[in-house]
């Protein structure tokens, strides 16, 4: 999401928050490649923001493990280390089913209606016709919607962080995944299970989705 898009789509936020969201997006989508040096002056210019909010954003992104800073060397995008996949998956297989179950059990009618509409949108997508960025944004949108619907902000924050790291891996290997459309299509049944209040099915589908992602990546490396 660009800064301008964020202005149009959400409530007013701080300059540092705007910088954080925009830079995070570039890092997740690999628009800033892994291990690339980060020039805060150039980033400030491209975002139309001052260097102070950009630097504040980079400090937050370091906590998120999306950037790393070295004394006297500068700040760099973190590498996409495939050995991290097991660690990320170990956490997600526990927390993704929990979020799906909570969402099915606790989300209100309005939220579940929105999830049902999102399921219909995903079902209607021609996944193979989408550009990589569009595909990744769809994936992120679905997961973010489920995390919010779970109604636990601490769980949401944790899952967003690890989903961001998983998405970088997804972006890196997407072109080599033969059945990525199947992975994206799994969202439809998951969203509908949550919308229907079927907690057991939602949790099971979330687990299958996460483990299937890890297996798909491992099959091509």
PDB file of C-alpha atoms in Angstrom:
ATOM      1  CA  UNK A   1       0.000   0.000   0.000  1.00  0.00           C
ATOM      2  CA  UNK A   2       1.396   3.401  -0.899  1.00  0.00           C
ATOM      3  CA  UNK A   3       1.237   6.328   1.484  1.00  0.00           C
ATOM      4  CA  UNK A   4      -1.438   7.896  -0.727  1.00  0.00           C
ATOM      5  CA  UNK A   5      -3.547   4.717  -0.643  1.00  0.00           C
ATOM      6  CA  UNK A   6      -3.281   4.606   3.110  1.00  0.00           C
ATOM      7  CA  UNK A   7      -4.496   8.177   3.350  1.00  0.00           C
ATOM      8  CA  UNK A   8      -7.562   7.314   1.286  1.00  0.00           C
ATOM      9  CA  UNK A   9      -8.388   3.999   2.938  1.00  0.00           C
ATOM     10  CA  UNK A  10      -7.800   4.549   6.633  1.00  0.00           C
ATOM     11  CA  UNK A  11      -8.040   7.068   9.476  1.00  0.00           C
ATOM     12  CA  UNK A  12      -5.279   9.621  10.020  1.00  0.00           C
ATOM     13  CA  UNK A  13      -2.106   8.038  11.361  1.00  0.00           C
ATOM     14  CA  UNK A  14       1.284   9.347  12.435  1.00  0.00           C
ATOM     15  CA  UNK A  15       4.038   9.953   9.915  1.00  0.00           C
ATOM     16  CA  UNK A  16       6.078   7.184  11.511  1.00  0.00           C
ATOM     17  CA  UNK A  17       3.163   4.769  11.155  1.00  0.00           C
ATOM     18  CA  UNK A  18       2.733   5.715   7.510  1.00  0.00           C
ATOM     19  CA  UNK A  19       6.437   5.171   6.898  1.00  0.00           C
ATOM     20  CA  UNK A  20       6.333   1.851   8.740  1.00  0.00           C
ATOM     21  CA  UNK A  21       3.413   0.516   6.695  1.00  0.00           C
ATOM     22  CA  UNK A  22       4.868   1.610   3.364  1.00  0.00           C
ATOM     23  CA  UNK A  23       8.389   0.298   3.993  1.00  0.00           C
ATOM     24  CA  UNK A  24       7.033  -2.937   5.458  1.00  0.00           C
ATOM     25  CA  UNK A  25       5.068  -3.478   2.261  1.00  0.00           C
ATOM     26  CA  UNK A  26       8.154  -3.024   0.105  1.00  0.00           C
ATOM     27  CA  UNK A  27      10.120  -5.454   2.232  1.00  0.00           C
ATOM     28  CA  UNK A  28       7.418  -8.127   2.293  1.00  0.00           C
ATOM     29  CA  UNK A  29       6.846  -7.921  -1.464  1.00  0.00           C
ATOM     30  CA  UNK A  30      10.618  -7.991  -2.053  1.00  0.00           C
ATOM     31  CA  UNK A  31      10.477  -4.617  -3.792  1.00  0.00           C
ATOM     32  CA  UNK A  32      13.398  -4.027  -1.444  1.00  0.00           C
ATOM     33  CA  UNK A  33      15.327  -7.234  -2.160  1.00  0.00           C
ATOM     34  CA  UNK A  34      16.731  -9.425   0.622  1.00  0.00           C
ATOM     35  CA  UNK A  35      20.129  -8.188   1.849  1.00  0.00           C
ATOM     36  CA  UNK A  36      19.753  -4.891  -0.029  1.00  0.00           C
ATOM     37  CA  UNK A  37      21.119  -1.786   1.705  1.00  0.00           C
ATOM     38  CA  UNK A  38      18.465   0.669   2.812  1.00  0.00           C
ATOM     39  CA  UNK A  39      19.068   4.331   2.082  1.00  0.00           C
ATOM     40  CA  UNK A  40      16.847   6.276   4.465  1.00  0.00           C
ATOM     41  CA  UNK A  41      17.357   9.475   2.465  1.00  0.00           C
ATOM     42  CA  UNK A  42      16.126   7.833  -0.741  1.00  0.00           C
ATOM     43  CA  UNK A  43      13.245   6.203   1.114  1.00  0.00           C
ATOM     44  CA  UNK A  44      12.231   9.536   2.590  1.00  0.00           C
ATOM     45  CA  UNK A  45      12.176  11.097  -0.849  1.00  0.00           C
ATOM     46  CA  UNK A  46      10.200   8.265  -2.454  1.00  0.00           C
ATOM     47  CA  UNK A  47       7.614   8.273   0.337  1.00  0.00           C
ATOM     48  CA  UNK A  48       7.356  12.039   0.586  1.00  0.00           C
ATOM     49  CA  UNK A  49       8.191  11.862   4.275  1.00  0.00           C
ATOM     50  CA  UNK A  50      10.961  13.215   6.492  1.00  0.00           C
ATOM     51  CA  UNK A  51      13.957  11.150   7.558  1.00  0.00           C
ATOM     52  CA  UNK A  52      12.864  11.076  11.208  1.00  0.00           C
ATOM     53  CA  UNK A  53       9.650   9.036  10.677  1.00  0.00           C
ATOM     54  CA  UNK A  54      11.533   6.765   8.271  1.00  0.00           C
ATOM     55  CA  UNK A  55      14.222   6.103  10.856  1.00  0.00           C
ATOM     56  CA  UNK A  56      11.583   5.440  13.518  1.00  0.00           C
ATOM     57  CA  UNK A  57       9.907   3.001  11.138  1.00  0.00           C
ATOM     58  CA  UNK A  58      13.174   1.187  10.470  1.00  0.00           C
ATOM     59  CA  UNK A  59      13.682   0.663  14.198  1.00  0.00           C
ATOM     60  CA  UNK A  60      10.281  -1.040  14.394  1.00  0.00           C
ATOM     61  CA  UNK A  61      11.005  -3.110  11.313  1.00  0.00           C
ATOM     62  CA  UNK A  62      14.210  -4.338  12.929  1.00  0.00           C
ATOM     63  CA  UNK A  63      12.133  -5.715  15.801  1.00  0.00           C
ATOM     64  CA  UNK A  64       9.957  -7.407  13.161  1.00  0.00           C
ATOM     65  CA  UNK A  65      13.100  -9.051  11.708  1.00  0.00           C
ATOM     66  CA  UNK A  66      12.542  -7.385   8.348  1.00  0.00           C
ATOM     67  CA  UNK A  67      15.641  -5.195   8.535  1.00  0.00           C
ATOM     68  CA  UNK A  68      18.934  -5.439  10.370  1.00  0.00           C
ATOM     69  CA  UNK A  69      21.343  -2.659  11.336  1.00  0.00           C
ATOM     70  CA  UNK A  70      25.108  -2.972  11.681  1.00  0.00           C
ATOM     71  CA  UNK A  71      27.328  -0.374  13.360  1.00  0.00           C
ATOM     72  CA  UNK A  72      29.239   1.676  10.790  1.00  0.00           C
ATOM     73  CA  UNK A  73      27.755  -0.382   7.937  1.00  0.00           C
ATOM     74  CA  UNK A  74      24.150   0.763   7.858  1.00  0.00           C
ATOM     75  CA  UNK A  75      20.738  -0.874   7.595  1.00  0.00           C
ATOM     76  CA  UNK A  76      19.874  -3.764   5.291  1.00  0.00           C
ATOM     77  CA  UNK A  77      16.838  -5.831   4.414  1.00  0.00           C
ATOM     78  CA  UNK A  78      17.134  -9.171   6.145  1.00  0.00           C
ATOM     79  CA  UNK A  79      17.919 -12.201   4.049  1.00  0.00           C
ATOM     80  CA  UNK A  80      15.289 -14.787   3.268  1.00  0.00           C
ATOM     81  CA  UNK A  81      16.837 -17.807   4.962  1.00  0.00           C
ATOM     82  CA  UNK A  82      15.003 -21.001   4.112  1.00  0.00           C
ATOM     83  CA  UNK A  83      16.211 -22.544   7.362  1.00  0.00           C
ATOM     84  CA  UNK A  84      13.849 -20.108   9.085  1.00  0.00           C
ATOM     85  CA  UNK A  85      10.888 -21.823   7.438  1.00  0.00           C
ATOM     86  CA  UNK A  86      10.796 -24.575  10.057  1.00  0.00           C
ATOM     87  CA  UNK A  87      10.914 -22.065  12.914  1.00  0.00           C
ATOM     88  CA  UNK A  88       8.185 -19.916  11.397  1.00  0.00           C
ATOM     89  CA  UNK A  89       5.998 -22.940  10.667  1.00  0.00           C
ATOM     90  CA  UNK A  90       6.490 -24.274  14.200  1.00  0.00           C
ATOM     91  CA  UNK A  91       4.808 -21.153  15.525  1.00  0.00           C
ATOM     92  CA  UNK A  92       2.164 -20.823  12.824  1.00  0.00           C
ATOM     93  CA  UNK A  93       0.885 -24.405  13.157  1.00  0.00           C
ATOM     94  CA  UNK A  94       0.015 -23.588  16.751  1.00  0.00           C
ATOM     95  CA  UNK A  95      -1.380 -20.090  16.340  1.00  0.00           C
ATOM     96  CA  UNK A  96      -3.127 -20.072  12.937  1.00  0.00           C
ATOM     97  CA  UNK A  97      -5.628 -22.800  14.005  1.00  0.00           C
ATOM     98  CA  UNK A  98      -6.153 -20.941  17.277  1.00  0.00           C
ATOM     99  CA  UNK A  99      -6.981 -17.712  15.443  1.00  0.00           C
ATOM    100  CA  UNK A 100      -9.341 -19.507  13.055  1.00  0.00           C
ATOM    101  CA  UNK A 101     -11.100 -21.248  15.951  1.00  0.00           C
ATOM    102  CA  UNK A 102     -11.450 -18.031  17.948  1.00  0.00           C
ATOM    103  CA  UNK A 103     -12.795 -16.190  14.920  1.00  0.00           C
ATOM    104  CA  UNK A 104     -15.416 -18.886  14.305  1.00  0.00           C
ATOM    105  CA  UNK A 105     -16.439 -18.903  17.963  1.00  0.00           C
ATOM    106  CA  UNK A 106     -16.335 -15.227  18.891  1.00  0.00           C
ATOM    107  CA  UNK A 107     -16.675 -12.999  15.799  1.00  0.00           C
ATOM    108  CA  UNK A 108     -19.951 -11.130  15.543  1.00  0.00           C
ATOM    109  CA  UNK A 109     -22.479 -11.433  12.710  1.00  0.00           C
ATOM    110  CA  UNK A 110     -21.144  -8.371  10.910  1.00  0.00           C
ATOM    111  CA  UNK A 111     -17.577  -9.663  10.876  1.00  0.00           C
ATOM    112  CA  UNK A 112     -18.672 -13.118   9.756  1.00  0.00           C
ATOM    113  CA  UNK A 113     -20.712 -11.579   6.964  1.00  0.00           C
ATOM    114  CA  UNK A 114     -17.607  -9.711   5.783  1.00  0.00           C
ATOM    115  CA  UNK A 115     -15.602 -12.944   5.856  1.00  0.00           C
ATOM    116  CA  UNK A 116     -18.282 -14.701   3.817  1.00  0.00           C
ATOM    117  CA  UNK A 117     -18.136 -11.897   1.235  1.00  0.00           C
ATOM    118  CA  UNK A 118     -14.348 -12.168   1.157  1.00  0.00           C
ATOM    119  CA  UNK A 119     -14.666 -15.930   0.592  1.00  0.00           C
ATOM    120  CA  UNK A 120     -16.870 -15.239  -2.439  1.00  0.00           C
ATOM    121  CA  UNK A 121     -14.333 -12.735  -3.782  1.00  0.00           C
ATOM    122  CA  UNK A 122     -11.497 -15.240  -3.457  1.00  0.00           C
ATOM    123  CA  UNK A 123     -13.587 -17.986  -5.070  1.00  0.00           C
ATOM    124  CA  UNK A 124     -14.206 -15.748  -8.091  1.00  0.00           C
ATOM    125  CA  UNK A 125     -10.535 -14.905  -8.638  1.00  0.00           C
ATOM    126  CA  UNK A 126      -8.658 -16.163 -11.650  1.00  0.00           C
ATOM    127  CA  UNK A 127      -5.573 -16.783  -9.553  1.00  0.00           C
ATOM    128  CA  UNK A 128      -3.237 -17.657 -12.416  1.00  0.00           C
ATOM    129  CA  UNK A 129      -4.103 -14.407 -14.173  1.00  0.00           C
ATOM    130  CA  UNK A 130      -3.027 -12.274 -11.221  1.00  0.00           C
ATOM    131  CA  UNK A 131       0.299 -10.510 -10.979  1.00  0.00           C
ATOM    132  CA  UNK A 132       2.531 -11.655  -8.132  1.00  0.00           C
ATOM    133  CA  UNK A 133       1.882  -8.527  -6.082  1.00  0.00           C
ATOM    134  CA  UNK A 134      -1.893  -8.846  -6.480  1.00  0.00           C
ATOM    135  CA  UNK A 135      -1.724 -12.484  -5.438  1.00  0.00           C
ATOM    136  CA  UNK A 136       0.342 -11.724  -2.361  1.00  0.00           C
ATOM    137  CA  UNK A 137      -1.937  -8.871  -1.333  1.00  0.00           C
ATOM    138  CA  UNK A 138      -4.913 -11.199  -1.605  1.00  0.00           C
ATOM    139  CA  UNK A 139      -3.156 -13.734   0.604  1.00  0.00           C
ATOM    140  CA  UNK A 140      -2.246 -11.083   3.154  1.00  0.00           C
ATOM    141  CA  UNK A 141      -5.763  -9.643   3.129  1.00  0.00           C
ATOM    142  CA  UNK A 142      -7.316 -13.004   3.954  1.00  0.00           C
ATOM    143  CA  UNK A 143      -4.935 -13.771   6.781  1.00  0.00           C
ATOM    144  CA  UNK A 144      -5.224 -10.269   8.248  1.00  0.00           C
ATOM    145  CA  UNK A 145      -9.022 -10.524   8.183  1.00  0.00           C
ATOM    146  CA  UNK A 146      -8.937 -13.797  10.109  1.00  0.00           C
ATOM    147  CA  UNK A 147      -6.465 -12.462  12.659  1.00  0.00           C
ATOM    148  CA  UNK A 148      -8.642  -9.407  13.310  1.00  0.00           C
ATOM    149  CA  UNK A 149     -11.766 -11.563  13.549  1.00  0.00           C
ATOM    150  CA  UNK A 150     -10.117 -13.620  16.292  1.00  0.00           C
ATOM    151  CA  UNK A 151     -10.508 -10.616  18.575  1.00  0.00           C
ATOM    152  CA  UNK A 152      -7.185 -10.975  20.409  1.00  0.00           C
ATOM    153  CA  UNK A 153      -4.826  -8.085  19.574  1.00  0.00           C
ATOM    154  CA  UNK A 154      -1.774  -9.854  21.004  1.00  0.00           C
ATOM    155  CA  UNK A 155      -2.453 -12.952  18.949  1.00  0.00           C
ATOM    156  CA  UNK A 156      -3.065 -10.740  15.915  1.00  0.00           C
ATOM    157  CA  UNK A 157       0.237  -8.879  16.312  1.00  0.00           C
ATOM    158  CA  UNK A 158       2.190 -12.113  16.654  1.00  0.00           C
ATOM    159  CA  UNK A 159       0.564 -13.754  13.656  1.00  0.00           C
ATOM    160  CA  UNK A 160       0.990 -10.688  11.459  1.00  0.00           C
ATOM    161  CA  UNK A 161       4.717 -10.695  12.214  1.00  0.00           C
ATOM    162  CA  UNK A 162       5.201 -14.343  11.279  1.00  0.00           C
ATOM    163  CA  UNK A 163       2.864 -14.178   8.308  1.00  0.00           C
ATOM    164  CA  UNK A 164       4.972 -11.314   6.973  1.00  0.00           C
ATOM    165  CA  UNK A 165       8.079 -13.495   7.179  1.00  0.00           C
ATOM    166  CA  UNK A 166       6.278 -16.425   5.565  1.00  0.00           C
ATOM    167  CA  UNK A 167       5.031 -14.166   2.766  1.00  0.00           C
ATOM    168  CA  UNK A 168       8.591 -13.132   1.903  1.00  0.00           C
ATOM    169  CA  UNK A 169       9.422 -16.817   1.440  1.00  0.00           C
ATOM    170  CA  UNK A 170       6.242 -17.249  -0.619  1.00  0.00           C
ATOM    171  CA  UNK A 171       7.238 -14.316  -2.852  1.00  0.00           C
ATOM    172  CA  UNK A 172      10.723 -15.706  -3.352  1.00  0.00           C
ATOM    173  CA  UNK A 173       9.552 -19.130  -4.508  1.00  0.00           C
ATOM    174  CA  UNK A 174       6.165 -18.342  -6.057  1.00  0.00           C
ATOM    175  CA  UNK A 175       7.352 -18.659  -9.644  1.00  0.00           C
ATOM    176  CA  UNK A 176       8.533 -22.201  -8.935  1.00  0.00           C
ATOM    177  CA  UNK A 177       5.394 -23.391  -7.141  1.00  0.00           C
ATOM    178  CA  UNK A 178       3.270 -25.480  -9.536  1.00  0.00           C
ATOM    179  CA  UNK A 179       0.107 -25.437  -7.433  1.00  0.00           C
ATOM    180  CA  UNK A 180       0.096 -21.985  -5.841  1.00  0.00           C
ATOM    181  CA  UNK A 181      -3.471 -21.517  -7.064  1.00  0.00           C
ATOM    182  CA  UNK A 182      -4.514 -24.436  -4.876  1.00  0.00           C
ATOM    183  CA  UNK A 183      -2.849 -22.796  -1.874  1.00  0.00           C
ATOM    184  CA  UNK A 184      -4.722 -19.525  -2.453  1.00  0.00           C
ATOM    185  CA  UNK A 185      -7.956 -21.393  -3.152  1.00  0.00           C
ATOM    186  CA  UNK A 186      -7.813 -22.996   0.293  1.00  0.00           C
ATOM    187  CA  UNK A 187      -8.748 -19.607   1.718  1.00  0.00           C
ATOM    188  CA  UNK A 188     -12.305 -19.937   0.448  1.00  0.00           C
ATOM    189  CA  UNK A 189     -13.230 -22.976   2.523  1.00  0.00           C
ATOM    190  CA  UNK A 190     -11.403 -21.586   5.552  1.00  0.00           C
ATOM    191  CA  UNK A 191     -13.231 -18.260   5.425  1.00  0.00           C
ATOM    192  CA  UNK A 192     -16.589 -19.969   4.947  1.00  0.00           C
ATOM    193  CA  UNK A 193     -16.002 -22.295   7.892  1.00  0.00           C
ATOM    194  CA  UNK A 194     -15.315 -19.279  10.108  1.00  0.00           C
ATOM    195  CA  UNK A 195     -18.322 -17.401   8.722  1.00  0.00           C
ATOM    196  CA  UNK A 196     -20.487 -20.456   9.477  1.00  0.00           C
ATOM    197  CA  UNK A 197     -19.184 -20.654  13.043  1.00  0.00           C
ATOM    198  CA  UNK A 198     -17.707 -24.123  12.458  1.00  0.00           C
ATOM    199  CA  UNK A 199     -14.729 -23.814  14.798  1.00  0.00           C
ATOM    200  CA  UNK A 200     -13.434 -27.388  14.461  1.00  0.00           C
ATOM    201  CA  UNK A 201     -13.402 -27.278  10.670  1.00  0.00           C
ATOM    202  CA  UNK A 202     -11.866 -23.802  10.647  1.00  0.00           C
ATOM    203  CA  UNK A 203      -9.031 -24.881  12.933  1.00  0.00           C
ATOM    204  CA  UNK A 204      -8.409 -28.019  10.889  1.00  0.00           C
ATOM    205  CA  UNK A 205      -8.345 -26.125   7.591  1.00  0.00           C
ATOM    206  CA  UNK A 206      -5.982 -23.517   9.023  1.00  0.00           C
ATOM    207  CA  UNK A 207      -3.598 -26.274  10.094  1.00  0.00           C
ATOM    208  CA  UNK A 208      -3.760 -27.959   6.687  1.00  0.00           C
ATOM    209  CA  UNK A 209      -3.131 -24.599   5.016  1.00  0.00           C
ATOM    210  CA  UNK A 210      -0.001 -23.838   7.032  1.00  0.00           C
ATOM    211  CA  UNK A 211       1.510 -27.314   6.833  1.00  0.00           C
ATOM    212  CA  UNK A 212       0.703 -27.488   3.131  1.00  0.00           C
ATOM    213  CA  UNK A 213       2.582 -24.241   2.551  1.00  0.00           C
ATOM    214  CA  UNK A 214       5.711 -25.583   4.231  1.00  0.00           C
ATOM    215  CA  UNK A 215       5.547 -28.846   2.275  1.00  0.00           C
ATOM    216  CA  UNK A 216       5.084 -26.976  -1.012  1.00  0.00           C
ATOM    217  CA  UNK A 217       8.150 -24.827  -0.377  1.00  0.00           C
ATOM    218  CA  UNK A 218      10.271 -27.790   0.686  1.00  0.00           C
ATOM    219  CA  UNK A 219       9.282 -29.692  -2.427  1.00  0.00           C
ATOM    220  CA  UNK A 220      11.027 -27.140  -4.644  1.00  0.00           C
ATOM    221  CA  UNK A 221      14.202 -26.398  -2.699  1.00  0.00           C
TER     222      UNK A 221
END
